[in-house]
């Protein structure tokens, strides 16, 4: 899939260089060697080898002031892409995404992603539980400061440990992944209501326990939807934080009525994910 082209000025997002990283030799260990690039490095992590589903991770380390992107990059940027097809004894890999931060993209909008460091947990289903699992990952991602540099890394790791030294890191990363929730759930931080205002405006009312900063992100049912980052209404209704976004960036000819949207709500150390059907 070709990432959507942001509608904002492209001067900020310059594809300045491409760094291709070579694969490393695999040893029986719980983490691969760092694959270093300009301003970033990545490696694979292996959790304990137990149960029918394995826990792994992709660790990303960034230089100060640099960032990389979430699964949806926001108003500009390129989401990372992962290819695990050359792995041994792997049926499926699911990437789990920690809650992102929101960055000013310098062009009047916002990009979504991570700074400093992040671990993306992986749920790995082996083809056979009785055979070794070797995860091979080709990772395409971008690292950005004022310009963005696309990076390609290839690495591999065998899951061999009965008790991995990386378990605590991986479980901590799982805690940063938004929890599934439904509109109206009695969580301290929750979405109370989602409704349309006219043909192209969507309003989302959020309950928050205090004055902490709250962010809301929205995704369409397929990657070719390019919905904007919701904005907080300055003078919304009493007792709620009201966000609004326009039904812009949807595929041509698409009727948004009934579309399955994913809303990610982030406030402090709490984050939740809501799946709704647009009415």
mmCIF file of C-alpha atoms in Angstrom:
data_model
loop_
_atom_site.group_PDB
_atom_site.id
_atom_site.type_symbol
_atom_site.label_atom_id
_atom_site.label_comp_id
_atom_site.label_asym_id
_atom_site.label_seq_id
_atom_site.Cartn_x
_atom_site.Cartn_y
_atom_site.Cartn_z
ATOM 1 C CA UNK A 1 0.000 0.000 0.000
ATOM 2 C CA UNK A 2 1.270 3.488 -0.862
ATOM 3 C CA UNK A 3 0.964 5.802 2.180
ATOM 4 C CA UNK A 4 -1.495 8.623 1.700
ATOM 5 C CA UNK A 5 -0.032 11.883 0.529
ATOM 6 C CA UNK A 6 -0.592 14.588 3.125
ATOM 7 C CA UNK A 7 -2.563 17.579 1.927
ATOM 8 C CA UNK A 8 -0.299 19.992 3.788
ATOM 9 C CA UNK A 9 2.875 21.556 2.332
ATOM 10 C CA UNK A 10 5.442 18.910 1.549
ATOM 11 C CA UNK A 11 8.467 21.097 2.263
ATOM 12 C CA UNK A 12 8.603 19.907 5.849
ATOM 13 C CA UNK A 13 8.596 16.267 4.896
ATOM 14 C CA UNK A 14 11.681 15.805 2.743
ATOM 15 C CA UNK A 15 12.855 12.341 1.892
ATOM 16 C CA UNK A 16 16.444 13.258 2.513
ATOM 17 C CA UNK A 17 18.204 9.901 2.478
ATOM 18 C CA UNK A 18 17.667 6.199 2.711
ATOM 19 C CA UNK A 19 19.731 4.062 5.057
ATOM 20 C CA UNK A 20 19.671 0.325 4.349
ATOM 21 C CA UNK A 21 20.750 -1.912 7.192
ATOM 22 C CA UNK A 22 22.152 -5.397 6.762
ATOM 23 C CA UNK A 23 20.887 -8.422 8.680
ATOM 24 C CA UNK A 24 22.874 -9.765 11.591
ATOM 25 C CA UNK A 25 23.797 -13.310 12.622
ATOM 26 C CA UNK A 26 21.307 -14.815 15.037
ATOM 27 C CA UNK A 27 22.399 -16.218 18.394
ATOM 28 C CA UNK A 28 20.361 -17.869 21.125
ATOM 29 C CA UNK A 29 19.549 -14.728 23.066
ATOM 30 C CA UNK A 30 16.544 -12.655 24.073
ATOM 31 C CA UNK A 31 17.322 -9.570 21.959
ATOM 32 C CA UNK A 32 18.928 -9.084 18.579
ATOM 33 C CA UNK A 33 21.764 -6.631 18.103
ATOM 34 C CA UNK A 34 20.772 -3.012 17.530
ATOM 35 C CA UNK A 35 20.403 -2.123 13.865
ATOM 36 C CA UNK A 36 21.734 1.422 13.876
ATOM 37 C CA UNK A 37 20.801 4.121 11.388
ATOM 38 C CA UNK A 38 21.052 7.877 11.250
ATOM 39 C CA UNK A 39 19.422 9.146 14.478
ATOM 40 C CA UNK A 40 17.748 5.797 15.343
ATOM 41 C CA UNK A 41 18.240 2.103 16.058
ATOM 42 C CA UNK A 42 15.902 -0.901 16.167
ATOM 43 C CA UNK A 43 16.102 -4.453 17.488
ATOM 44 C CA UNK A 44 13.827 -7.432 18.136
ATOM 45 C CA UNK A 45 12.954 -8.718 21.609
ATOM 46 C CA UNK A 46 11.861 -12.260 22.481
ATOM 47 C CA UNK A 47 9.660 -13.119 25.433
ATOM 48 C CA UNK A 48 9.575 -16.438 27.248
ATOM 49 C CA UNK A 49 8.817 -19.469 25.085
ATOM 50 C CA UNK A 50 5.609 -20.703 26.705
ATOM 51 C CA UNK A 51 2.016 -21.156 25.617
ATOM 52 C CA UNK A 52 0.475 -21.191 22.133
ATOM 53 C CA UNK A 53 1.071 -17.452 21.508
ATOM 54 C CA UNK A 54 4.515 -15.894 21.883
ATOM 55 C CA UNK A 55 5.177 -12.348 23.034
ATOM 56 C CA UNK A 56 7.888 -10.399 21.242
ATOM 57 C CA UNK A 57 8.664 -6.785 20.509
ATOM 58 C CA UNK A 58 10.274 -4.226 18.235
ATOM 59 C CA UNK A 59 12.364 -1.765 20.244
ATOM 60 C CA UNK A 60 13.104 1.643 18.707
ATOM 61 C CA UNK A 61 15.678 4.051 20.134
ATOM 62 C CA UNK A 62 15.696 7.650 18.846
ATOM 63 C CA UNK A 63 18.176 10.497 19.188
ATOM 64 C CA UNK A 64 17.012 13.494 21.280
ATOM 65 C CA UNK A 65 14.646 15.702 19.277
ATOM 66 C CA UNK A 66 13.814 12.974 16.746
ATOM 67 C CA UNK A 67 10.568 11.049 16.424
ATOM 68 C CA UNK A 68 8.991 8.221 14.498
ATOM 69 C CA UNK A 69 5.367 7.538 13.574
ATOM 70 C CA UNK A 70 2.353 5.631 14.888
ATOM 71 C CA UNK A 71 0.266 3.290 12.690
ATOM 72 C CA UNK A 72 -1.579 6.443 11.532
ATOM 73 C CA UNK A 73 0.802 9.330 11.107
ATOM 74 C CA UNK A 74 -1.671 12.215 11.429
ATOM 75 C CA UNK A 75 -1.689 15.226 9.124
ATOM 76 C CA UNK A 76 1.760 14.412 7.718
ATOM 77 C CA UNK A 77 4.336 11.649 7.825
ATOM 78 C CA UNK A 78 4.642 7.988 6.887
ATOM 79 C CA UNK A 79 3.576 5.097 9.171
ATOM 80 C CA UNK A 80 6.052 2.226 9.643
ATOM 81 C CA UNK A 81 5.656 -0.982 7.668
ATOM 82 C CA UNK A 82 6.662 -4.489 8.778
ATOM 83 C CA UNK A 83 7.252 -7.651 6.756
ATOM 84 C CA UNK A 84 7.574 -10.919 8.694
ATOM 85 C CA UNK A 85 7.001 -13.224 5.710
ATOM 86 C CA UNK A 86 10.513 -14.747 5.753
ATOM 87 C CA UNK A 87 10.192 -15.981 9.342
ATOM 88 C CA UNK A 88 10.476 -19.683 10.218
ATOM 89 C CA UNK A 89 7.539 -21.512 11.834
ATOM 90 C CA UNK A 90 5.416 -18.358 12.120
ATOM 91 C CA UNK A 91 1.729 -18.424 11.192
ATOM 92 C CA UNK A 92 0.863 -14.805 12.054
ATOM 93 C CA UNK A 93 2.286 -11.710 13.714
ATOM 94 C CA UNK A 94 0.141 -8.931 15.192
ATOM 95 C CA UNK A 95 1.760 -5.574 15.990
ATOM 96 C CA UNK A 96 0.346 -3.872 19.081
ATOM 97 C CA UNK A 97 0.684 -0.101 19.247
ATOM 98 C CA UNK A 98 1.392 1.912 22.419
ATOM 99 C CA UNK A 99 -0.598 5.141 22.725
ATOM 100 C CA UNK A 100 1.088 7.833 20.619
ATOM 101 C CA UNK A 101 1.997 11.430 21.376
ATOM 102 C CA UNK A 102 0.862 14.389 19.265
ATOM 103 C CA UNK A 103 3.485 16.652 17.645
ATOM 104 C CA UNK A 104 3.176 19.985 15.857
ATOM 105 C CA UNK A 105 4.193 19.151 12.288
ATOM 106 C CA UNK A 106 5.345 22.716 11.514
ATOM 107 C CA UNK A 107 2.795 23.096 8.720
ATOM 108 C CA UNK A 108 -0.311 23.928 10.727
ATOM 109 C CA UNK A 109 -1.230 20.348 11.604
ATOM 110 C CA UNK A 110 -0.160 17.505 13.856
ATOM 111 C CA UNK A 111 1.694 14.251 13.414
ATOM 112 C CA UNK A 112 1.317 11.238 15.714
ATOM 113 C CA UNK A 113 4.112 9.054 17.001
ATOM 114 C CA UNK A 114 6.880 8.487 19.511
ATOM 115 C CA UNK A 115 10.032 10.178 20.762
ATOM 116 C CA UNK A 116 13.069 8.935 22.737
ATOM 117 C CA UNK A 117 12.215 5.216 22.779
ATOM 118 C CA UNK A 118 9.305 2.852 22.306
ATOM 119 C CA UNK A 119 8.674 -0.893 22.300
ATOM 120 C CA UNK A 120 5.961 -2.202 19.965
ATOM 121 C CA UNK A 121 4.715 -5.527 21.408
ATOM 122 C CA UNK A 122 4.218 -8.440 19.004
ATOM 123 C CA UNK A 123 1.809 -11.354 19.376
ATOM 124 C CA UNK A 124 3.287 -14.268 17.427
ATOM 125 C CA UNK A 125 1.367 -17.423 16.520
ATOM 126 C CA UNK A 126 3.677 -20.339 15.603
ATOM 127 C CA UNK A 127 2.703 -22.868 12.965
ATOM 128 C CA UNK A 128 3.857 -25.613 15.320
ATOM 129 C CA UNK A 129 4.462 -25.281 19.048
ATOM 130 C CA UNK A 130 6.972 -28.155 18.925
ATOM 131 C CA UNK A 131 9.396 -26.486 16.518
ATOM 132 C CA UNK A 132 11.784 -23.513 16.878
ATOM 133 C CA UNK A 133 10.503 -20.047 15.990
ATOM 134 C CA UNK A 134 12.767 -17.579 14.214
ATOM 135 C CA UNK A 135 11.279 -14.168 13.593
ATOM 136 C CA UNK A 136 12.686 -12.274 10.612
ATOM 137 C CA UNK A 137 11.554 -8.686 10.228
ATOM 138 C CA UNK A 138 12.033 -6.207 7.437
ATOM 139 C CA UNK A 139 11.158 -2.829 8.947
ATOM 140 C CA UNK A 140 10.537 0.358 6.955
ATOM 141 C CA UNK A 141 10.078 3.455 9.085
ATOM 142 C CA UNK A 142 10.839 7.179 9.106
ATOM 143 C CA UNK A 143 12.746 9.236 11.657
ATOM 144 C CA UNK A 144 12.028 12.938 11.705
ATOM 145 C CA UNK A 145 13.249 16.174 13.223
ATOM 146 C CA UNK A 146 12.737 19.089 10.808
ATOM 147 C CA UNK A 147 13.114 16.720 7.875
ATOM 148 C CA UNK A 148 12.263 13.031 7.649
ATOM 149 C CA UNK A 149 14.670 10.261 6.766
ATOM 150 C CA UNK A 150 13.245 6.908 5.630
ATOM 151 C CA UNK A 151 15.078 3.898 7.062
ATOM 152 C CA UNK A 152 15.047 0.198 6.195
ATOM 153 C CA UNK A 153 16.238 -2.395 8.711
ATOM 154 C CA UNK A 154 16.394 -6.191 8.469
ATOM 155 C CA UNK A 155 16.906 -8.288 11.591
ATOM 156 C CA UNK A 156 16.070 -11.701 13.028
ATOM 157 C CA UNK A 157 15.798 -13.454 16.374
ATOM 158 C CA UNK A 158 15.158 -17.012 17.537
ATOM 159 C CA UNK A 159 12.729 -17.573 20.417
ATOM 160 C CA UNK A 160 14.559 -20.043 22.630
ATOM 161 C CA UNK A 161 14.370 -18.952 26.280
ATOM 162 C CA UNK A 162 12.045 -20.658 28.731
ATOM 163 C CA UNK A 163 12.376 -17.544 30.933
ATOM 164 C CA UNK A 164 13.352 -14.474 28.911
ATOM 165 C CA UNK A 165 15.287 -11.551 30.386
ATOM 166 C CA UNK A 166 13.091 -9.237 28.277
ATOM 167 C CA UNK A 167 9.743 -10.265 29.821
ATOM 168 C CA UNK A 168 9.531 -7.243 32.147
ATOM 169 C CA UNK A 169 10.227 -4.843 29.259
ATOM 170 C CA UNK A 170 7.591 -6.493 27.075
ATOM 171 C CA UNK A 171 4.921 -6.557 29.785
ATOM 172 C CA UNK A 172 5.600 -2.869 30.529
ATOM 173 C CA UNK A 173 5.122 -2.120 26.821
ATOM 174 C CA UNK A 174 1.818 -4.023 26.844
ATOM 175 C CA UNK A 175 0.618 -1.722 29.625
ATOM 176 C CA UNK A 176 1.033 1.279 27.296
ATOM 177 C CA UNK A 177 -1.241 -0.202 24.588
ATOM 178 C CA UNK A 178 -4.762 1.340 24.720
ATOM 179 C CA UNK A 179 -7.358 -0.906 26.359
ATOM 180 C CA UNK A 180 -10.559 -1.840 24.493
ATOM 181 C CA UNK A 181 -13.577 0.187 25.649
ATOM 182 C CA UNK A 182 -17.129 1.082 24.663
ATOM 183 C CA UNK A 183 -18.809 4.488 24.498
ATOM 184 C CA UNK A 184 -20.334 5.253 27.896
ATOM 185 C CA UNK A 185 -18.124 2.856 29.895
ATOM 186 C CA UNK A 186 -17.722 3.978 33.536
ATOM 187 C CA UNK A 187 -13.957 4.459 33.258
ATOM 188 C CA UNK A 188 -12.417 7.613 34.779
ATOM 189 C CA UNK A 189 -11.477 8.603 31.228
ATOM 190 C CA UNK A 190 -14.091 7.716 28.631
ATOM 191 C CA UNK A 191 -16.085 8.804 25.599
ATOM 192 C CA UNK A 192 -19.627 9.716 26.595
ATOM 193 C CA UNK A 193 -21.133 10.403 23.191
ATOM 194 C CA UNK A 194 -20.359 10.498 19.456
ATOM 195 C CA UNK A 195 -22.707 12.280 17.086
ATOM 196 C CA UNK A 196 -22.904 13.975 13.696
ATOM 197 C CA UNK A 197 -23.357 17.723 13.338
ATOM 198 C CA UNK A 198 -24.527 18.280 9.798
ATOM 199 C CA UNK A 199 -23.177 16.341 6.852
ATOM 200 C CA UNK A 200 -19.431 16.420 7.447
ATOM 201 C CA UNK A 201 -18.767 17.261 11.132
ATOM 202 C CA UNK A 202 -18.411 14.712 13.934
ATOM 203 C CA UNK A 203 -18.575 15.678 17.629
ATOM 204 C CA UNK A 204 -17.047 13.511 20.365
ATOM 205 C CA UNK A 205 -17.734 14.293 24.053
ATOM 206 C CA UNK A 206 -15.121 13.032 26.511
ATOM 207 C CA UNK A 207 -15.298 12.691 30.281
ATOM 208 C CA UNK A 208 -11.980 13.279 32.039
ATOM 209 C CA UNK A 209 -11.334 13.025 35.815
ATOM 210 C CA UNK A 210 -9.231 16.181 36.032
ATOM 211 C CA UNK A 211 -7.638 18.987 34.051
ATOM 212 C CA UNK A 212 -4.980 16.783 32.481
ATOM 213 C CA UNK A 213 -4.251 17.071 28.773
ATOM 214 C CA UNK A 214 -6.437 14.716 26.759
ATOM 215 C CA UNK A 215 -5.916 13.784 23.114
ATOM 216 C CA UNK A 216 -8.243 12.020 20.702
ATOM 217 C CA UNK A 217 -7.249 10.295 17.451
ATOM 218 C CA UNK A 218 -9.499 8.814 14.767
ATOM 219 C CA UNK A 219 -8.953 6.177 12.079
ATOM 220 C CA UNK A 220 -11.169 5.027 9.253
ATOM 221 C CA UNK A 221 -12.099 1.431 8.392
ATOM 222 C CA UNK A 222 -9.295 1.090 5.824
ATOM 223 C CA UNK A 223 -5.815 2.675 5.493
ATOM 224 C CA UNK A 224 -6.920 4.807 2.524
ATOM 225 C CA UNK A 225 -9.069 6.892 4.849
ATOM 226 C CA UNK A 226 -7.101 9.994 5.853
ATOM 227 C CA UNK A 227 -9.211 11.586 8.585
ATOM 228 C CA UNK A 228 -7.750 14.677 10.299
ATOM 229 C CA UNK A 229 -6.626 14.800 13.921
ATOM 230 C CA UNK A 230 -9.663 15.828 16.058
ATOM 231 C CA UNK A 231 -9.503 19.293 17.619
ATOM 232 C CA UNK A 232 -10.546 20.238 21.134
ATOM 233 C CA UNK A 233 -13.381 22.794 21.166
ATOM 234 C CA UNK A 234 -12.283 25.723 23.356
ATOM 235 C CA UNK A 235 -15.728 26.545 24.734
ATOM 236 C CA UNK A 236 -17.539 23.224 24.708
ATOM 237 C CA UNK A 237 -20.461 22.056 26.844
ATOM 238 C CA UNK A 238 -20.035 22.092 30.611
ATOM 239 C CA UNK A 239 -18.679 18.918 32.175
ATOM 240 C CA UNK A 240 -17.122 17.419 29.036
ATOM 241 C CA UNK A 241 -14.200 17.946 26.700
ATOM 242 C CA UNK A 242 -15.671 18.202 23.211
ATOM 243 C CA UNK A 243 -13.590 17.216 20.190
ATOM 244 C CA UNK A 244 -14.549 17.751 16.590
ATOM 245 C CA UNK A 245 -13.283 16.540 13.229
ATOM 246 C CA UNK A 246 -14.388 16.766 9.632
ATOM 247 C CA UNK A 247 -15.108 13.815 7.377
ATOM 248 C CA UNK A 248 -12.260 14.853 5.101
ATOM 249 C CA UNK A 249 -9.758 12.564 3.449
ATOM 250 C CA UNK A 250 -12.183 9.715 2.794
ATOM 251 C CA UNK A 251 -11.864 7.727 -0.453
ATOM 252 C CA UNK A 252 -13.702 9.329 -3.405
ATOM 253 C CA UNK A 253 -17.273 8.170 -3.780
ATOM 254 C CA UNK A 254 -17.409 6.694 -0.268
ATOM 255 C CA UNK A 255 -20.556 7.145 1.809
ATOM 256 C CA UNK A 256 -19.412 7.561 5.452
ATOM 257 C CA UNK A 257 -22.835 6.489 6.786
ATOM 258 C CA UNK A 258 -22.316 3.422 8.980
ATOM 259 C CA UNK A 259 -18.520 3.451 8.564
ATOM 260 C CA UNK A 260 -16.536 1.620 11.258
ATOM 261 C CA UNK A 261 -14.258 4.147 12.953
ATOM 262 C CA UNK A 262 -11.606 3.584 15.606
ATOM 263 C CA UNK A 263 -11.199 6.290 18.253
ATOM 264 C CA UNK A 264 -8.115 6.307 20.499
ATOM 265 C CA UNK A 265 -8.403 8.368 23.684
ATOM 266 C CA UNK A 266 -5.215 9.271 25.579
ATOM 267 C CA UNK A 267 -4.976 11.120 28.892
ATOM 268 C CA UNK A 268 -1.928 10.867 31.139
ATOM 269 C CA UNK A 269 -1.097 7.199 31.723
ATOM 270 C CA UNK A 270 -4.579 6.068 30.660
ATOM 271 C CA UNK A 271 -5.557 5.217 27.097
ATOM 272 C CA UNK A 272 -8.542 3.460 25.548
ATOM 273 C CA UNK A 273 -9.622 2.330 22.094
ATOM 274 C CA UNK A 274 -13.248 2.581 20.931
ATOM 275 C CA UNK A 275 -14.749 0.970 17.841
ATOM 276 C CA UNK A 276 -17.893 2.730 16.642
ATOM 277 C CA UNK A 277 -20.159 2.808 13.616
ATOM 278 C CA UNK A 278 -20.762 6.316 12.333
ATOM 279 C CA UNK A 279 -24.449 7.184 12.358
#
